[in-house]
Coordinates of C-alpha atoms in Angstrom, one line a residue:
Chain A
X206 CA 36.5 -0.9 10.0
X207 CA 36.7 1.7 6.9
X208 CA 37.0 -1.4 4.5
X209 CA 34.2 -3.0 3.2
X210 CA 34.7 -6.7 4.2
X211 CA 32.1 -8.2 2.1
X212 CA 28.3 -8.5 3.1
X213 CA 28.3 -11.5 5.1
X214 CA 30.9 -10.3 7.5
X215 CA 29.0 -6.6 7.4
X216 CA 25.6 -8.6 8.6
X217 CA 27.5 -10.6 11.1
X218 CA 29.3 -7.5 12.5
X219 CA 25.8 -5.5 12.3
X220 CA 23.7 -8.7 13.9
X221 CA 26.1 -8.9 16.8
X222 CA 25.8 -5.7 17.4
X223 CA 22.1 -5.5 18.0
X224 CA 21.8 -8.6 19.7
X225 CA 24.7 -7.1 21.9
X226 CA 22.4 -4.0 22.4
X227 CA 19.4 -6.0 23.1
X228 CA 21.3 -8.5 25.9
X229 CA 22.5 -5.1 27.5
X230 CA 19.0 -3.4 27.9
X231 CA 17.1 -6.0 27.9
X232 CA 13.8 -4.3 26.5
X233 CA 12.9 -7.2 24.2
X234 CA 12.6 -9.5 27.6
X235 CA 11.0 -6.7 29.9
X236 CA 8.5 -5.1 27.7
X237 CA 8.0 -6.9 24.6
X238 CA 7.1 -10.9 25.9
X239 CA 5.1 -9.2 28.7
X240 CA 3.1 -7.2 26.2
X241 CA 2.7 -10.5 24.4
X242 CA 1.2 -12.3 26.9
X243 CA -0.4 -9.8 27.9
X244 CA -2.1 -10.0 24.1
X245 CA -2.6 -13.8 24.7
X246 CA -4.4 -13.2 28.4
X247 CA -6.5 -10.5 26.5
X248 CA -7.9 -12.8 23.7
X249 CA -8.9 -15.6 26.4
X250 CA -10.7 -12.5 28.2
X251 CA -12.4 -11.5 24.8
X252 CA -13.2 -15.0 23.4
X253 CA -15.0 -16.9 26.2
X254 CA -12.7 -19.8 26.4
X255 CA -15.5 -22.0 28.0
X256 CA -17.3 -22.0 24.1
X257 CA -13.8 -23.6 22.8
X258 CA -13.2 -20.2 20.4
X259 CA -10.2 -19.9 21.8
X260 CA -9.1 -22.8 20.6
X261 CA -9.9 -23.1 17.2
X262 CA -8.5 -19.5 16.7
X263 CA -5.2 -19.9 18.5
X264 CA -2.8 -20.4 15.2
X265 CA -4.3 -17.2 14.4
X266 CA -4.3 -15.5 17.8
X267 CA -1.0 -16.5 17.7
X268 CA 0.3 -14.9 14.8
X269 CA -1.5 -11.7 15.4
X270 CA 0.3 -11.6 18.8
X271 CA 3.9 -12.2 16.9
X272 CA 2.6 -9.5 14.2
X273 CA 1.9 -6.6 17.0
X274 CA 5.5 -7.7 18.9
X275 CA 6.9 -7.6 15.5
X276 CA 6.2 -3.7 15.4
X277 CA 7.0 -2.6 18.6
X278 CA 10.4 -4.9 18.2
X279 CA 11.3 -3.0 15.1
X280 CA 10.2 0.6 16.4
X281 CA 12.8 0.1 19.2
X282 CA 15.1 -1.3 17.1
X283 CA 15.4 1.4 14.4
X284 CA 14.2 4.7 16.9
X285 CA 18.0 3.4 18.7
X286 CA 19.6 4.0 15.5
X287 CA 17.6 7.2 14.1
X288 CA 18.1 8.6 17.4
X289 CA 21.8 7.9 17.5
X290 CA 22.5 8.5 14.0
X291 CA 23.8 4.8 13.9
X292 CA 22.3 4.4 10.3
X293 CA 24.5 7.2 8.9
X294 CA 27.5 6.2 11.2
X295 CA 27.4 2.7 9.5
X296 CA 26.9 4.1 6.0
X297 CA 30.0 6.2 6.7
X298 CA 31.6 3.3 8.0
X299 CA 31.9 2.1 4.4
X300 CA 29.7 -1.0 5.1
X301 CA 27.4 -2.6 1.8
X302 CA 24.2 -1.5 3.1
X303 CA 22.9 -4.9 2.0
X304 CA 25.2 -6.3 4.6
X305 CA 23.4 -3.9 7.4
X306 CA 20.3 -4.7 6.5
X307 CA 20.8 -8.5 6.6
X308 CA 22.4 -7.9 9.6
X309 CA 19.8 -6.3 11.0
X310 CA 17.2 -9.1 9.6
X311 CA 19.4 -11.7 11.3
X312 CA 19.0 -9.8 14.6
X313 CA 15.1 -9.2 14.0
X314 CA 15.0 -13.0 13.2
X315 CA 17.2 -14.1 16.4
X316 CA 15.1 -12.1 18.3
X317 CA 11.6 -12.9 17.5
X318 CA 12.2 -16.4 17.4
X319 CA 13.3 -16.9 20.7
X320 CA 9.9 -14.5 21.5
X321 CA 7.8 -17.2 19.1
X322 CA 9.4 -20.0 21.5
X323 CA 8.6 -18.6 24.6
X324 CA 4.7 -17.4 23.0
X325 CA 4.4 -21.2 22.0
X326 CA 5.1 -22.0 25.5
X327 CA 2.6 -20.0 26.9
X328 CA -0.4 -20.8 24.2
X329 CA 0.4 -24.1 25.3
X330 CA 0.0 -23.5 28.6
X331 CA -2.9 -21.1 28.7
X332 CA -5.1 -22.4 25.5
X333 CA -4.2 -25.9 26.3
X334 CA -2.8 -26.6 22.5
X335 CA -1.4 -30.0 21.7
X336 CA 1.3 -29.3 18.8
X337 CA 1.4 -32.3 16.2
X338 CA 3.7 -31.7 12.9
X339 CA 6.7 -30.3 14.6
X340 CA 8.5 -30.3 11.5
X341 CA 6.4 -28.5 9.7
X342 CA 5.8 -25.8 12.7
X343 CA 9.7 -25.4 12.9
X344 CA 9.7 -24.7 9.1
X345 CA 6.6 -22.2 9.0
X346 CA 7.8 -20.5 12.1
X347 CA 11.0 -20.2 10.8
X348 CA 10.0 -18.9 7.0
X349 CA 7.3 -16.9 8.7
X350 CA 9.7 -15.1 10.7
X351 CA 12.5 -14.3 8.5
X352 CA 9.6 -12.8 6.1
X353 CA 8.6 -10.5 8.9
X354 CA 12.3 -9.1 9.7
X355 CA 13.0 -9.2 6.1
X356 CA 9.4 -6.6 5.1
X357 CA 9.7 -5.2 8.5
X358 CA 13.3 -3.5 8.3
X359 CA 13.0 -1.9 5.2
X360 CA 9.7 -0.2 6.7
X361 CA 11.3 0.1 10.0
X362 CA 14.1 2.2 8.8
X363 CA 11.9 3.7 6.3
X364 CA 9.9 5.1 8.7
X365 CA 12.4 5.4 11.6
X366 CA 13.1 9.3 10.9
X367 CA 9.9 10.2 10.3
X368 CA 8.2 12.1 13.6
X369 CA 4.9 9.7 13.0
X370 CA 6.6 6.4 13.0
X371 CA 4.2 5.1 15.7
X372 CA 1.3 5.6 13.9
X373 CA 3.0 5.1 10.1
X374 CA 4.8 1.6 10.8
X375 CA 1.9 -0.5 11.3
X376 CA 0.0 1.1 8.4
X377 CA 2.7 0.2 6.4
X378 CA 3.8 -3.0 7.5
X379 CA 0.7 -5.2 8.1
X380 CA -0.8 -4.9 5.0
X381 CA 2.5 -5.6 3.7
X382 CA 2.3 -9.1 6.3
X383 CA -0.8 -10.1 5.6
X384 CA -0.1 -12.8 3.4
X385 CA 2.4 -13.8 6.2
X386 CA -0.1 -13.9 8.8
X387 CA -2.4 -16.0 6.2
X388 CA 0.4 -18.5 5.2
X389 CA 1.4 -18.8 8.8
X390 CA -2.0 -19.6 10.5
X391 CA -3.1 -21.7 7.7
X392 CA 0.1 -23.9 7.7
X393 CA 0.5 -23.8 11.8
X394 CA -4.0 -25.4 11.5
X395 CA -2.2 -27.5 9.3
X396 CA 0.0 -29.0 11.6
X397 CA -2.7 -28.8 14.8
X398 CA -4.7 -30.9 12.0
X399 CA -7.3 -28.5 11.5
X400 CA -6.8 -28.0 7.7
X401 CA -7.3 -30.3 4.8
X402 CA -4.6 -28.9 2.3
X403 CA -0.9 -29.6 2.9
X404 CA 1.3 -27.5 5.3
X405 CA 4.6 -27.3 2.6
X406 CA 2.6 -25.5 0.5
X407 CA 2.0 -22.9 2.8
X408 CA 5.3 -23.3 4.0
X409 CA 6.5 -23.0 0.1
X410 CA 4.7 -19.4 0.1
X411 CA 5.8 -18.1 3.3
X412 CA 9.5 -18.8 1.8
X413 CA 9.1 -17.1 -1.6
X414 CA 7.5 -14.2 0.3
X415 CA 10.8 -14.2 2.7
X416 CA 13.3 -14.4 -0.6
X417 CA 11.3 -11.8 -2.3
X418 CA 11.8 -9.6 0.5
X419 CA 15.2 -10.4 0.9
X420 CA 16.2 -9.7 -2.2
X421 CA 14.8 -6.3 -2.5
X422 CA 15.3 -5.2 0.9
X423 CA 19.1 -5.7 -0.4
X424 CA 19.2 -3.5 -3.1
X425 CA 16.8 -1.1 -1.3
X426 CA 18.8 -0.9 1.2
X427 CA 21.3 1.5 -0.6
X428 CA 18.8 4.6 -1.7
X429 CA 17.2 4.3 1.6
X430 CA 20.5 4.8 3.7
X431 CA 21.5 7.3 1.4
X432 CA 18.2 9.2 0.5
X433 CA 15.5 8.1 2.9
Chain B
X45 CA -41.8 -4.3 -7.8
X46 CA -40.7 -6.7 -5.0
X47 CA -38.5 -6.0 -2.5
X48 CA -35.4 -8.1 -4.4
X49 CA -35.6 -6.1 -7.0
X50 CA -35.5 -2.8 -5.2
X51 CA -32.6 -4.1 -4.0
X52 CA -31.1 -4.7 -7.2
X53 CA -31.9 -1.7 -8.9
X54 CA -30.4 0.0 -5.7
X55 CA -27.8 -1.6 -6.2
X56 CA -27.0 -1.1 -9.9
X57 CA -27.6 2.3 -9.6
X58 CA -25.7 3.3 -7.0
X59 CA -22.7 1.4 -8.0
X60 CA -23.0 3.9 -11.3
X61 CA -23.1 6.8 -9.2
X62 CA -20.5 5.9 -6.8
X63 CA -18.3 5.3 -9.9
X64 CA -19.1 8.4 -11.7
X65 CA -19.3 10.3 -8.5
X66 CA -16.4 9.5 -6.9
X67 CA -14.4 10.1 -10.1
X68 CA -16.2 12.9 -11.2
X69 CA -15.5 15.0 -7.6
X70 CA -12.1 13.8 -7.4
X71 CA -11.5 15.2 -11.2
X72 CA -13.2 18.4 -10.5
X73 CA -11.1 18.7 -7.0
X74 CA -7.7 18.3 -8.9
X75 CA -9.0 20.9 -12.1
X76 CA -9.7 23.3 -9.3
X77 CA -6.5 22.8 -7.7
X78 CA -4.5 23.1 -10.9
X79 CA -6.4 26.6 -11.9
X80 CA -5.6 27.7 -7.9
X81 CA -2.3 27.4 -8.5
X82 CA -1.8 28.5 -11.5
X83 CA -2.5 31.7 -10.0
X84 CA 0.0 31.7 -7.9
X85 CA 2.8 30.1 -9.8
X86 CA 4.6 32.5 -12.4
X87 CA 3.6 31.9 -16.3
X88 CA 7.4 30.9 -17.0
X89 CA 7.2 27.8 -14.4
X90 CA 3.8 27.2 -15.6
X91 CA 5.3 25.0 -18.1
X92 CA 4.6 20.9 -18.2
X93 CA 7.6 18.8 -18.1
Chain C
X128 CA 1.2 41.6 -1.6
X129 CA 3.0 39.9 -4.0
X130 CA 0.7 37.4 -4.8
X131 CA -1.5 39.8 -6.5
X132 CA 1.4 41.4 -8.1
X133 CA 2.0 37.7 -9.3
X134 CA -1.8 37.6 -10.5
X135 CA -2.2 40.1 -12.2
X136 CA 1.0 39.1 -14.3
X137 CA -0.4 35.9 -15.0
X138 CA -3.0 36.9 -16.7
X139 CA -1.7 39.2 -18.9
X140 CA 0.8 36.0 -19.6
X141 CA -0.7 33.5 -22.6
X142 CA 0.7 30.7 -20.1
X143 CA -1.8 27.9 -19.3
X144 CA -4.4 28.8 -16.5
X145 CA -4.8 25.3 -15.7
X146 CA -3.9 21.8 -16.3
X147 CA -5.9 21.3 -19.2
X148 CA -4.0 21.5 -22.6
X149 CA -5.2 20.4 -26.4
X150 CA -4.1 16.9 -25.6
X151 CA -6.2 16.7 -22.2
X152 CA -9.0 17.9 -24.4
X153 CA -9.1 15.6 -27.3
X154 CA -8.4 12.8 -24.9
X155 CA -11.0 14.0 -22.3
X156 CA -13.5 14.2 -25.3
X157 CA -12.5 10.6 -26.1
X158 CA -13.2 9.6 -22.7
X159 CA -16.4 11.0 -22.3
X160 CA -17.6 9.4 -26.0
X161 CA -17.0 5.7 -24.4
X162 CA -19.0 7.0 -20.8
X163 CA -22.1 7.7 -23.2
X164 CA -21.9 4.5 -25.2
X165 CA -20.9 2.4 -21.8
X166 CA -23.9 4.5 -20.1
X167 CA -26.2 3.9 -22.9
X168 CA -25.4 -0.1 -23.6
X169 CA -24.4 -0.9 -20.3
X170 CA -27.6 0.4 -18.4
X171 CA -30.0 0.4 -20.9
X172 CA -29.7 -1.4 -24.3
X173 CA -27.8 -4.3 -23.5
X174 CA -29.9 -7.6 -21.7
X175 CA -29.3 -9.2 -18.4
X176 CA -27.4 -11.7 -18.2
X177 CA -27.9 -15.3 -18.1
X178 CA -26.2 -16.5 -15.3
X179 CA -25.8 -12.7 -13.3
X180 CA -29.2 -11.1 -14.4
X181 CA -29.0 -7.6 -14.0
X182 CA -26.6 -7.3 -11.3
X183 CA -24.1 -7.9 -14.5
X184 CA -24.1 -4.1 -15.2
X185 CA -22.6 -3.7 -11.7
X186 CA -19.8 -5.7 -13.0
X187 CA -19.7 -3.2 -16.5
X188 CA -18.4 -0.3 -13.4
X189 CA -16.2 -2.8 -11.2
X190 CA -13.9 -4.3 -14.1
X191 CA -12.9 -0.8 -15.5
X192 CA -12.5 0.7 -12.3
X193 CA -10.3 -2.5 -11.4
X194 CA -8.5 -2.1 -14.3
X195 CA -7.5 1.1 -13.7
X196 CA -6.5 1.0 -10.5
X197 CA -4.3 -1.7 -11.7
X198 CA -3.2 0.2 -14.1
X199 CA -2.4 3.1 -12.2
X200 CA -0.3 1.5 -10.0
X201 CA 1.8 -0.7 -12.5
X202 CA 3.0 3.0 -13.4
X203 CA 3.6 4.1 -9.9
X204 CA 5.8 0.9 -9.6
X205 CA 7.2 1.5 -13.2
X206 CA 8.0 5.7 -12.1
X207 CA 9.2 4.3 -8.4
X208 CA 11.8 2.0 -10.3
X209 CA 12.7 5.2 -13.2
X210 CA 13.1 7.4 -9.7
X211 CA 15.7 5.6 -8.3
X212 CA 17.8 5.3 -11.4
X213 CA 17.1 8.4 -12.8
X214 CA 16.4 10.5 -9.4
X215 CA 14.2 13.1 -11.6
X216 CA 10.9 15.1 -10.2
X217 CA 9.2 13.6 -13.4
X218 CA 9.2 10.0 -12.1
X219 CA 8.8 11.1 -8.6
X220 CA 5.2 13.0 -9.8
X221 CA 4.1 10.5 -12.0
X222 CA 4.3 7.9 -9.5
X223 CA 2.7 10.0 -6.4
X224 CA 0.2 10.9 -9.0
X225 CA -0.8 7.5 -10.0
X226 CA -0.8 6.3 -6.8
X227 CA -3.6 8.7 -5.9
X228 CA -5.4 7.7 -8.6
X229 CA -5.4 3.8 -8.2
X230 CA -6.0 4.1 -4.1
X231 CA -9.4 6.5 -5.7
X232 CA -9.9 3.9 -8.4
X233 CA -9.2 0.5 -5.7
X234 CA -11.7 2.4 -3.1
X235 CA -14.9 2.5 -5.7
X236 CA -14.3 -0.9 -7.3
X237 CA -14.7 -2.2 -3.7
X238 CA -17.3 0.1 -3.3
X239 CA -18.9 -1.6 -6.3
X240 CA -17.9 -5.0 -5.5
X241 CA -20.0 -5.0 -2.2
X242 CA -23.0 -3.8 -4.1
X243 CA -22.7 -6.2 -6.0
X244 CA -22.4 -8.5 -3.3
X245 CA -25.6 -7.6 -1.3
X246 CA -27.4 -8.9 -4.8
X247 CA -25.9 -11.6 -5.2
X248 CA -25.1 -13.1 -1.8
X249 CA -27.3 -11.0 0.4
X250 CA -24.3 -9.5 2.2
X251 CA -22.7 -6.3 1.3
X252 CA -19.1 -8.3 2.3
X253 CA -18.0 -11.9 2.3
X254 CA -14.4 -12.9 2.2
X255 CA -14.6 -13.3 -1.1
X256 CA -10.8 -13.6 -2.9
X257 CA -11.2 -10.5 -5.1
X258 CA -12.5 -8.1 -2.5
X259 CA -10.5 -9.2 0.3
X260 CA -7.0 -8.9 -2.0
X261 CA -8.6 -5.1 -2.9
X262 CA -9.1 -4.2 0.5
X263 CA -5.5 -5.3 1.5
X264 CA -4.1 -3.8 -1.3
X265 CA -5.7 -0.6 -0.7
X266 CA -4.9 0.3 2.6
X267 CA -1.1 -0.8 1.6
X268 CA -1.8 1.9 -1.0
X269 CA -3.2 4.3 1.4
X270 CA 0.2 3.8 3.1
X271 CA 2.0 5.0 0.4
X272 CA -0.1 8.3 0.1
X273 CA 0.7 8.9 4.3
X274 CA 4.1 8.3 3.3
X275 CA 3.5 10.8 0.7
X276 CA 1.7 13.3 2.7
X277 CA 4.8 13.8 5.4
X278 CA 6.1 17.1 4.6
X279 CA 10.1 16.7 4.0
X280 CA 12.7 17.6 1.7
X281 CA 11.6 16.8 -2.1
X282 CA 14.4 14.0 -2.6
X283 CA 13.9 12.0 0.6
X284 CA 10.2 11.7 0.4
X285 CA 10.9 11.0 -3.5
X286 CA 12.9 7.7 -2.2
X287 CA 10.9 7.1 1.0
X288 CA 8.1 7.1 -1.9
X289 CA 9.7 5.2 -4.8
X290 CA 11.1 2.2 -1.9
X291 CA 7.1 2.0 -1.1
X292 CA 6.2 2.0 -4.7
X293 CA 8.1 -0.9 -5.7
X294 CA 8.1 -3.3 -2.1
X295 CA 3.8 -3.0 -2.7
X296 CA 3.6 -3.9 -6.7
X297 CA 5.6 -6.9 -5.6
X298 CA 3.3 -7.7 -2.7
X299 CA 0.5 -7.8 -5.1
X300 CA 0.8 -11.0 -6.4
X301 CA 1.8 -12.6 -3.0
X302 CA -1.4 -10.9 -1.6
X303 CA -3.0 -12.4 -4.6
X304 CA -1.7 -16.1 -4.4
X305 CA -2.4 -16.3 -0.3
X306 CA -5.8 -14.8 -0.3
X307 CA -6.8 -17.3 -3.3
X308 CA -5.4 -20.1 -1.4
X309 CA -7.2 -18.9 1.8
X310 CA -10.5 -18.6 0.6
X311 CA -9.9 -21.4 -2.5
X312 CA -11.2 -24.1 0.2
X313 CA -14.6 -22.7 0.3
X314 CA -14.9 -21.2 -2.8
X315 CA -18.2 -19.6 -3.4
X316 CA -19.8 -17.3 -6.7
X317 CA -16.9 -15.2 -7.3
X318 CA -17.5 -11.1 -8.5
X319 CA -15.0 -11.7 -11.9
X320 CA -15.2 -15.5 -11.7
X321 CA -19.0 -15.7 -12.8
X322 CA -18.9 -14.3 -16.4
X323 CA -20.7 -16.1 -18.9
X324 CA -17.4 -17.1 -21.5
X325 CA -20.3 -16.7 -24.2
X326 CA -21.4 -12.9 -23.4
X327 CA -24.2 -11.6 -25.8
X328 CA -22.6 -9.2 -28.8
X329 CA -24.3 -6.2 -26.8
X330 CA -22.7 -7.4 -23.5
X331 CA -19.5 -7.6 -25.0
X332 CA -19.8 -4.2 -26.5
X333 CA -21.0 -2.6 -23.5
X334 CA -18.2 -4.5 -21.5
X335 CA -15.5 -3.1 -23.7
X336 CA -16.5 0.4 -24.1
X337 CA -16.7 0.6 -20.3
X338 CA -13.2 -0.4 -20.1
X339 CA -11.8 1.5 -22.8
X340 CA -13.7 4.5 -21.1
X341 CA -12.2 3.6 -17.7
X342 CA -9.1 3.6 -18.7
X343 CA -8.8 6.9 -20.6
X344 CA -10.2 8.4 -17.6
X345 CA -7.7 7.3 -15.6
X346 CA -4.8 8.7 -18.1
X347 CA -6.9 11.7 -18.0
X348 CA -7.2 12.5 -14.4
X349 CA -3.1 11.0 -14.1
X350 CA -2.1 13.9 -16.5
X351 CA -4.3 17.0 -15.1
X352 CA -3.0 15.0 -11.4
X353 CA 0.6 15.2 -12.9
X354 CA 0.1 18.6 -13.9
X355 CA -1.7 20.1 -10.9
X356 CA 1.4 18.2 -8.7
X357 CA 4.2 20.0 -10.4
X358 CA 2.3 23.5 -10.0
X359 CA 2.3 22.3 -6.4
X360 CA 6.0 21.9 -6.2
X361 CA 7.0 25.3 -7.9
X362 CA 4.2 26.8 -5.6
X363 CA 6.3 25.2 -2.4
X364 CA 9.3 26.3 -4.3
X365 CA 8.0 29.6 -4.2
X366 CA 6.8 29.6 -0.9
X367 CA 10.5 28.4 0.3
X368 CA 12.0 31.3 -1.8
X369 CA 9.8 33.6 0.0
X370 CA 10.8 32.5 3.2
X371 CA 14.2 32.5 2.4
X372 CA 14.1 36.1 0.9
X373 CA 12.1 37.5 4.3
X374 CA 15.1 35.8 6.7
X375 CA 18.1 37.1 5.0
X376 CA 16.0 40.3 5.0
X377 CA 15.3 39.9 8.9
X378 CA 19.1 38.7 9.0
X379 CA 20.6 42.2 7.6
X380 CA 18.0 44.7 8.8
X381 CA 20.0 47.7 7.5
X382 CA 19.8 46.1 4.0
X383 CA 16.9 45.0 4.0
X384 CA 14.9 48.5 4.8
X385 CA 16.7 49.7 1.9
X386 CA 15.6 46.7 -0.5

């Protein structure tokens, strides 16, 4: 494992890894969902859902919801490694950084998705939602997503050494998202038919906002391993 | 004067002083700060890159 | 204790007491002839406008400051980017200065722009493009000063810095494009969006000198800001060198009685 074998097979070894750790203790099912829920029950409490609020806010409750799991999904995933000293095992490994942090975005993706699936299931369930454009929600959802893990684990390792990483995460990284959360709501209205402009577009921005982050997260990667 | 135009000139004016006050204390704060330390920093370091 | 013995030195010293210099000066003095002709036309001389009235010499404060924030933080992404390649303290202090200034500069344009708004809309806030892409921006900025703020070893809080530094600038114009796109379905009288394309010749001039006084200013401040930082570090340098001198002292207790 002292060679370098390219970045894709880096970010597979990395992803597996974390998904690996995450099957084992299980955190991401026993904490994370329930706190998500949780989030969805406490909206119905603080929007009446007799006045039909609830409903026309849900794209955006939604994606809220997925924002907060976001954070506390990346605290635990990068405290694991600071704690460990995983980050400076792998950069000692003599694996691209680029390669861990896609890795680690795959993971992040993986990981909130299946969370987004089981969240649709239950704004289904509990705000009564009928979803219409199913393409379009599997695009946005997708895009959306991969924009999150891609922002979120430069900040997350950013900030996963740093004693005030609770605090300093979400100052850092929802700002950073809120175009994400914008693009995301608007296109999910979209498909609920609640909007007049056209989903894609939405869609279009949500992607350029994940290759952008992409992109720099890979050669960011490399000082912030070494330096950070 | 009505009571728009109060308003306005309110308005106006304190977005002047806001400006100019804002800048002006946050000037003054880092001239301070400079001649503080320059007490306590020795004259060779006290050289600007 | 030594810090006197350091004082007294320092005035004997022809060093600078400050971070003013002859450059500072002459530019200062620049800056302050624009704020008394942008004063002077822009709340007295020049006539409302004929679209904004008077709340038009709100906007003579919000543009400059706008512009300099911008401004301030195109050179903390420009330093961020030098830090990384060049891993100097000069880029490292330029950007954490500038990025003090533009989160100062960001802060009273919005300040401004909601003055402005309770004139024209009624409202001190309305999620109007301009304001609501400031505020985000700001508190993404602010981010960068926490970041900033956390005590560590020169060189990591340089990259942990210069990695913020460059992942905001290129949020801005995604913050930008969303936001516009957001609020482009009900568009209402926008803060930069209502200027009369045919401003008056004193409007103008009062417009201009505003700006070119808004932006000096903010070179101003960045180089007493730059300055002031650096004395900072060799003050921290010195602390540390203190600190290190009293533990080998503590270390070798015979030695150090003697010393």
């Amino acid at each position: 494992m002292s060679q370098s074998g390219g970045v894709l097979s880096d970010a597979v070894l990395v992803a597996r890894k974390d998904l690996l750790l995450e099957r084992r203790a299980k955190i991401g099912i026993g904490q994370v969902l329930p706190f998500a829920i949780l989030v969805l029950l406490l909206f119905a409490f603080a929007l009446d859902p007799d006045r039909g609020i609830l409903k026309l806010a849900t794209p955006g409750l939604f994606w809220v919801t997925v924002l907060f799991s976001a954070v506390l999904t990346l605290q635990r995933s990068f405290a694991l490694e600071a704690e460990d000293g995983i980050l400076e095992a792998l950069r000692l490994s003599g694996m691209s950084p680029a390669g861990i942090y896609l890795g680690k975005v795959t993971a992040l993706t993986i990981e909130l998705l299946l969370l987004e699936a089981v969240l649709v299931l239950g704004v289904a369930v509990l705000y009564d939602t009928k979803f219409l454009g199913i393409p379009l929600l599997f695009a946005i959802a997708l895009l959306a997503t991969l924009g999150i893990a891609g922002a979120g684990a430069v900040y997350g390792a950013l900030a996963a050494r740093l004693r005030s990483r609770e605090t300093l995460l979400p100052l850092l990284l929802l700002p950073l998202l809120a175009p994400v959360l914008i693009a995301a709501t608007r296109g999910c209205e979209v498909s609920l038919e609640r909007e007049a402009m056209s989903g894609w577009s939405w869609a279009a921005l949500l992607g350029i906002f994940a290759l952008v982050y992409l992109t720099l997260g890979s050669f960011l990667f490399r000082p912030l391993l070494e330096d950070a | 004067m009505n009571s728009s135009n109060l308003t306005e000139t309110l308005c106006i004016v304190g977005a002047w002083l806001v400006t100019f006050g804002a800048v002006g204390a946050y000037g003054a704060a880092v001239i301070l700060r400079g001649r503080r330390l320059s007490k306590i920093v020795p004259p060779e370091q006290r050289r600007w890159m | 204790m030594t810090t006197t013995k350091i004082q007294s030195a320092s005035t004997v010293s022809p060093a600078p007491t400050g971070t003013g210099s002859r450059g500072t000066k002459v530019l200062g003095g620049f800056a302050l002839v624009f704020l008394v002709i942008a004063v002077v036309y822009g709340l007295f001389i020049s006539p409302p406008d004929a679209q904004l009235g008077n709340t038009i010499r709100i906007i003579y404060m919000h543009v400059p400051t706008v512009m300099a924030a911008y401004l301030a933080f195109i050179i903390t992404a420009v330093s961020s980017g030098m830090y990384l390649w060049k891993r100097t303290e000069f880029w490292d202090l330029l950007g954490s200065s500038a990025a003090e200034i533009g989160v100062l500069f960001f802060a009273v344009t919005i300040v401004d722009g909601a003055l402005w708004g309770k004139v024209t809309w009624g409202v001190f806030w309305r999620w109007e493009p301009r304001l609501t892409t400031s505020a985000v921006l700001l508190i993404m900025y602010i981010g960068y000063l926490a970041v900033r703020a956390i005590p560590a070893d020169p060189r990591t809080r340089a990259t942990r810095c210069a990695i913020i530094g460059i992942v905001a600038i290129v949020n801005v114009p995604i913050v930008h494009k969303a936001v516009d796109w957001w609020r482009g379905l009900h568009q209402g009288k926008t803060v930069l969006g209502t200027i009369d394309p045919e401003m008056g010749g004193t409007q103008l001039f009062a417009m201009y000198s505003s700006l070119i006084a808004g932006l000096l200013v903010c070179v101003w401040l960045l180089i007493h800001r730059f300055r002031a930082g650096f004395l900072a570090e060799r003050a921290s340098d010195l602390g540390l060198d203190q600190a290190l001198e009293e533990r080998r002292l503590e270390s070798s207790p015979a030695t150090g009685e003697d010393a």
